[in-house]
Amino acid sequence: MEKRLANPVVSADAPATDPRPYALGYSSHELQRLELQGALIRDFTEDVLRRAGIRPGMRVLDVGCGVGDVSLLAAKLVGPRGMVLGVDRSADATAMAERRAVETGRCYWTRFATEDLDAFACDETFDAVIGRLVLMYLPDPSATLRRLVGHVRPGGIVAFQELAMPLTRSFPEGPLFSRCVSWISDTIERAGFEIDMGSRLPMTFAAAGLPAPQMISAGLAGSGPASPLYNYISQTLRSLLPMAERLGIATAEEIGIDTLAERLCREAVEQRSCVMTPPLVGAWTTMPGWWDAARVE
């Protein structure tokens, strides 16, 4: 029998939605890039969810779910006796997430809602709230987190995974790789978003009134002609290109997006480089037993 899932509603007292445009946009290409990214970092995220204690039968809220990668990972862990609700402000993303849930056979205990996180509210209590690469895009991540964890029962789980972009590197350093890192970081930062949220997770949890988290860091590395990282970097810049041009950081001609992956590969192979993308920092904690959801505004 299909489960009755949480019924999202818009809170009349919710803060105004974030007016800043999402740096990577919502194009069909970006949705495909999110799938590529999800495949590359799936194991790192699953490890964090398992360490955090996500297990069969749990009810999980996945915020900023995008095309559903983390929601579907959580659905795998909680199984059909549990429930997952993914929330994202992009209708195209949640539509793709719903299709993927059907394709994986997890649609009976996984649902998606299109809603801005600062306007989201529901009448359900969850065993966990989770998210990946979402706090970095919020104007006040600790305030939003404090409000969202009001949907989590005392003793429940709070688990997030974010990037530490300043730790991206290549050895030996490749000039083209370094330019790509600068283009990506500068565009995201100048668009108004946090490029080192991974390092800020303990501070963000503390400001939200949460206990100090346990943490782990993991990242992708590659070398040689078969590495998928050159294409991943190129596809990230393709999504960022309109914003990079708008901010005057780089032009399409400078980036040369159509040949970028090939040139990155050639540089790395010639230099026998080890290419390392930004580490993913995972942090998780449990809700205090005294937590009163009514205190969270």
Coordinates of C-alpha atoms in Angstrom, one line a residue:
M1 CA 0.0 0.0 0.0
E2 CA 1.3 3.4 -0.9
K3 CA 2.3 5.5 2.1
R4 CA 0.7 8.9 3.0
L5 CA 3.6 11.3 2.9
A6 CA 4.1 14.7 4.3
N7 CA 1.9 17.5 2.9
P8 CA 4.1 20.6 2.3
V9 CA 2.5 23.9 2.9
V10 CA 3.8 27.5 2.7
S11 CA 4.1 29.1 6.1
A12 CA 2.6 32.6 6.3
D13 CA 5.4 33.6 8.6
A14 CA 8.2 32.3 6.5
P15 CA 11.0 34.6 5.5
A16 CA 11.1 36.2 2.0
T17 CA 12.6 33.9 -0.6
D18 CA 16.2 34.4 -1.7
P19 CA 16.2 36.8 -4.6
R20 CA 19.7 35.8 -5.8
P21 CA 19.8 33.7 -9.0
Y22 CA 21.3 30.2 -8.6
A23 CA 24.8 30.5 -10.0
L24 CA 24.6 27.3 -12.0
G25 CA 21.1 27.9 -13.4
Y26 CA 18.3 25.5 -14.1
S27 CA 19.0 24.5 -17.7
S28 CA 18.5 21.0 -19.0
H29 CA 22.3 20.7 -19.2
E30 CA 22.6 21.6 -15.5
L31 CA 20.1 18.9 -14.5
Q32 CA 22.2 16.4 -16.5
R33 CA 25.4 17.8 -14.8
L34 CA 23.8 17.1 -11.4
E35 CA 23.2 13.5 -12.4
L36 CA 26.9 13.2 -13.4
Q37 CA 28.0 14.8 -10.2
G38 CA 25.7 12.5 -8.2
A39 CA 27.2 9.4 -9.8
L40 CA 30.8 10.6 -9.1
I41 CA 30.2 11.4 -5.4
R42 CA 27.5 8.9 -4.5
D43 CA 29.7 6.7 -2.4
F44 CA 31.0 9.6 -0.3
T45 CA 27.4 10.7 0.5
E46 CA 26.2 7.2 1.3
D47 CA 29.1 6.8 3.7
V48 CA 28.1 10.0 5.5
L49 CA 24.4 9.0 5.7
R50 CA 25.4 5.5 7.1
R51 CA 27.8 7.0 9.6
A52 CA 25.1 9.5 10.7
G53 CA 22.7 6.6 11.4
I54 CA 20.2 6.6 8.6
R55 CA 18.6 3.2 8.8
P56 CA 15.5 1.2 7.7
G57 CA 12.2 2.5 8.7
M58 CA 13.3 6.2 9.2
R59 CA 11.4 9.2 7.9
V60 CA 13.9 11.6 6.2
L61 CA 13.6 15.1 4.9
D62 CA 16.1 15.9 2.1
V63 CA 16.4 19.7 1.6
G64 CA 17.7 21.2 -1.6
C65 CA 17.3 17.8 -3.2
G66 CA 17.9 18.8 -6.8
V67 CA 17.3 15.9 -9.2
G68 CA 17.0 13.4 -6.3
D69 CA 20.4 11.8 -5.9
V70 CA 20.6 12.1 -2.1
S71 CA 16.8 11.4 -1.7
L72 CA 17.2 8.2 -3.6
L73 CA 20.3 7.2 -1.5
A74 CA 18.3 7.9 1.6
A75 CA 15.4 5.9 0.2
K76 CA 17.7 2.9 -0.4
L77 CA 18.8 3.1 3.3
V78 CA 15.4 3.5 4.9
G79 CA 13.6 1.0 2.6
P80 CA 9.9 0.6 2.0
R81 CA 9.1 0.8 5.7
G82 CA 10.5 4.3 5.8
M83 CA 9.8 7.5 3.9
V84 CA 11.8 10.3 2.2
L85 CA 10.5 13.7 1.2
G86 CA 12.8 15.7 -1.1
V87 CA 12.3 19.5 -1.4
D88 CA 13.8 21.8 -4.0
R89 CA 12.8 25.2 -5.5
S90 CA 13.2 24.0 -9.1
A91 CA 10.1 22.4 -10.5
D92 CA 12.2 20.9 -13.4
A93 CA 14.6 19.3 -10.9
T94 CA 11.8 17.7 -8.7
A95 CA 10.1 16.5 -11.9
M96 CA 13.3 14.7 -12.9
A97 CA 13.7 13.4 -9.4
E98 CA 10.1 11.9 -9.5
R99 CA 10.9 10.2 -12.8
R100 CA 14.1 8.7 -11.3
A101 CA 12.2 7.5 -8.3
V102 CA 9.8 5.6 -10.5
E103 CA 12.7 4.2 -12.5
T104 CA 14.5 2.9 -9.4
G105 CA 11.3 1.4 -7.9
R106 CA 11.5 3.7 -4.8
C107 CA 8.6 5.9 -5.7
Y108 CA 6.2 4.3 -3.2
W109 CA 8.2 5.7 -0.2
T110 CA 9.9 8.7 -1.9
R111 CA 8.1 11.9 -2.8
F112 CA 9.2 15.4 -3.9
A113 CA 7.9 18.9 -3.3
T114 CA 8.7 22.1 -5.2
E115 CA 9.3 24.8 -2.6
D116 CA 11.8 27.4 -1.5
L117 CA 13.4 26.2 1.7
D118 CA 12.7 29.5 3.5
A119 CA 9.0 29.1 2.7
F120 CA 8.8 25.3 3.4
A121 CA 6.7 23.9 6.2
C122 CA 4.9 20.7 6.7
D123 CA 2.7 18.9 9.2
E124 CA 5.0 15.9 9.7
T125 CA 7.9 15.1 12.1
F126 CA 11.0 13.4 10.7
D127 CA 13.7 11.2 12.1
A128 CA 16.4 13.1 10.1
V129 CA 17.0 16.1 8.0
I130 CA 19.8 15.8 5.4
G131 CA 21.2 17.8 2.5
R132 CA 24.2 18.0 0.1
L133 CA 25.7 21.1 -1.4
V134 CA 22.7 23.2 -0.3
L135 CA 23.8 25.3 2.8
M136 CA 26.4 27.0 0.6
Y137 CA 23.6 28.6 -1.5
L138 CA 21.5 29.9 1.4
P139 CA 21.7 33.6 2.4
D140 CA 21.6 32.7 6.1
P141 CA 22.3 28.9 6.4
S142 CA 22.3 28.7 10.2
A143 CA 18.9 30.5 10.4
T144 CA 17.4 28.3 7.7
L145 CA 18.9 25.2 9.3
R146 CA 17.5 26.2 12.7
R147 CA 14.0 26.5 11.3
L148 CA 14.2 23.2 9.3
V149 CA 15.4 21.1 12.2
G150 CA 12.2 22.1 13.9
H151 CA 10.7 19.3 11.8
V152 CA 13.0 16.7 13.4
R153 CA 12.1 14.8 16.5
P154 CA 14.3 15.1 19.6
G155 CA 17.1 12.7 19.3
G156 CA 16.8 12.7 15.5
I157 CA 19.6 13.2 13.0
V158 CA 20.9 16.3 11.2
A159 CA 23.5 15.5 8.4
F160 CA 24.9 17.7 5.7
Q161 CA 27.7 17.5 3.2
E162 CA 29.3 20.6 1.7
L163 CA 32.4 21.6 -0.4
A164 CA 35.7 23.0 0.8
M165 CA 36.5 24.7 -2.5
P166 CA 39.8 26.4 -1.5
L167 CA 41.4 23.0 -1.1
T168 CA 41.1 22.1 -4.8
R169 CA 44.5 21.5 -6.3
S170 CA 46.5 19.7 -9.0
F171 CA 50.1 18.4 -8.6
P172 CA 52.0 19.4 -10.5
E173 CA 50.0 22.6 -10.9
G174 CA 48.5 23.0 -14.4
P175 CA 48.0 26.5 -15.7
L176 CA 44.7 25.6 -17.4
F177 CA 43.5 23.7 -14.4
S178 CA 44.3 26.6 -12.1
R179 CA 42.4 29.0 -14.4
C180 CA 39.3 26.7 -14.3
V181 CA 39.5 26.6 -10.5
S182 CA 39.6 30.4 -10.4
W183 CA 36.8 30.8 -12.8
I184 CA 34.5 28.4 -10.9
S185 CA 35.4 29.8 -7.4
D186 CA 35.3 33.4 -8.4
T187 CA 31.9 33.0 -10.1
I188 CA 30.3 31.2 -7.2
E189 CA 31.7 33.6 -4.6
R190 CA 30.9 36.8 -6.6
A191 CA 27.4 35.6 -7.2
G192 CA 27.0 35.7 -3.4
F193 CA 27.5 32.1 -2.3
E194 CA 29.8 30.5 0.1
I195 CA 32.8 28.6 -1.4
D196 CA 34.0 27.1 1.9
M197 CA 30.9 25.9 3.6
G198 CA 32.5 22.5 4.3
S199 CA 34.9 24.2 6.7
R200 CA 32.1 26.3 8.2
L201 CA 29.8 23.4 9.1
P202 CA 30.7 23.3 12.8
M203 CA 30.1 27.1 13.1
T204 CA 26.8 26.8 11.2
F205 CA 25.6 23.9 13.3
A206 CA 26.5 25.8 16.5
A207 CA 24.7 29.0 15.3
A208 CA 21.6 26.8 14.6
G209 CA 21.6 25.7 18.3
L210 CA 22.9 22.1 17.4
P211 CA 25.5 20.1 19.2
A212 CA 29.0 19.9 17.7
P213 CA 29.0 17.4 14.8
Q214 CA 31.1 14.4 14.0
M215 CA 32.8 15.0 10.7
I216 CA 34.6 13.3 7.8
S217 CA 36.2 14.6 4.6
A218 CA 36.6 12.8 1.2
G219 CA 37.3 13.8 -2.3
L220 CA 37.8 12.8 -5.9
A221 CA 41.2 12.5 -7.5
G222 CA 42.2 11.4 -11.0
S223 CA 45.0 11.2 -13.5
G224 CA 45.6 9.8 -17.0
P225 CA 43.3 10.0 -20.0
A226 CA 40.4 7.9 -18.6
S227 CA 39.6 10.2 -15.7
P228 CA 36.0 11.6 -15.7
L229 CA 37.1 14.7 -13.8
Y230 CA 38.1 16.7 -16.9
N231 CA 34.5 16.4 -18.2
Y232 CA 33.1 17.1 -14.8
I233 CA 35.1 20.4 -14.5
S234 CA 34.1 21.3 -18.1
Q235 CA 30.4 20.6 -17.5
T236 CA 30.5 22.7 -14.3
L237 CA 31.9 25.6 -16.2
R238 CA 29.4 25.2 -18.9
S239 CA 26.6 25.7 -16.4
L240 CA 28.4 28.6 -14.8
L241 CA 29.3 30.3 -18.0
P242 CA 26.2 32.7 -18.2
M243 CA 26.9 33.9 -14.7
A244 CA 30.6 34.2 -15.3
E245 CA 30.0 36.4 -18.3
R246 CA 27.4 38.5 -16.5
L247 CA 29.9 39.1 -13.6
G248 CA 32.8 39.8 -16.0
I249 CA 34.9 37.0 -14.8
A250 CA 35.5 35.2 -18.1
T251 CA 34.0 35.1 -21.6
A252 CA 33.0 32.1 -23.6
E253 CA 35.9 32.7 -25.9
E254 CA 38.4 32.6 -23.0
I255 CA 37.0 29.4 -21.6
G256 CA 36.6 27.6 -24.9
I257 CA 34.0 25.3 -23.3
D258 CA 33.6 22.9 -26.3
T259 CA 37.3 21.8 -26.1
L260 CA 37.9 22.4 -22.4
A261 CA 37.7 18.8 -21.3
E262 CA 40.1 17.7 -24.0
R263 CA 42.6 20.4 -23.1
L264 CA 42.4 19.7 -19.4
C265 CA 43.1 16.0 -20.2
R266 CA 46.0 16.8 -22.4
E267 CA 47.6 19.1 -19.7
A268 CA 47.2 16.5 -17.0
V269 CA 48.5 13.6 -19.1
E270 CA 51.5 15.6 -20.3
Q271 CA 52.4 16.6 -16.7
R272 CA 51.4 13.3 -15.2
S273 CA 49.3 15.3 -12.8
C274 CA 47.1 14.3 -9.9
V275 CA 44.0 16.3 -10.2
M276 CA 42.0 16.8 -7.0
T277 CA 38.5 18.3 -7.0
P278 CA 37.1 20.1 -3.8
P279 CA 36.8 17.8 -0.8
L280 CA 33.3 17.0 0.4
V281 CA 33.0 17.6 4.2
G282 CA 30.3 15.6 5.9
A283 CA 29.0 16.6 9.3
W284 CA 26.3 15.0 11.4
T285 CA 24.8 15.4 14.9
T286 CA 21.7 14.4 16.8
M287 CA 18.9 16.7 18.0
P288 CA 19.1 17.5 21.7
G289 CA 16.5 15.6 23.7
W290 CA 15.2 18.9 25.1
W291 CA 14.6 20.5 21.7
D292 CA 11.2 22.1 21.4
A293 CA 10.2 22.5 17.8
A294 CA 7.8 25.3 18.8
R295 CA 10.8 27.4 19.7
V296 CA 12.0 27.4 16.1
E297 CA 10.7 30.4 14.2

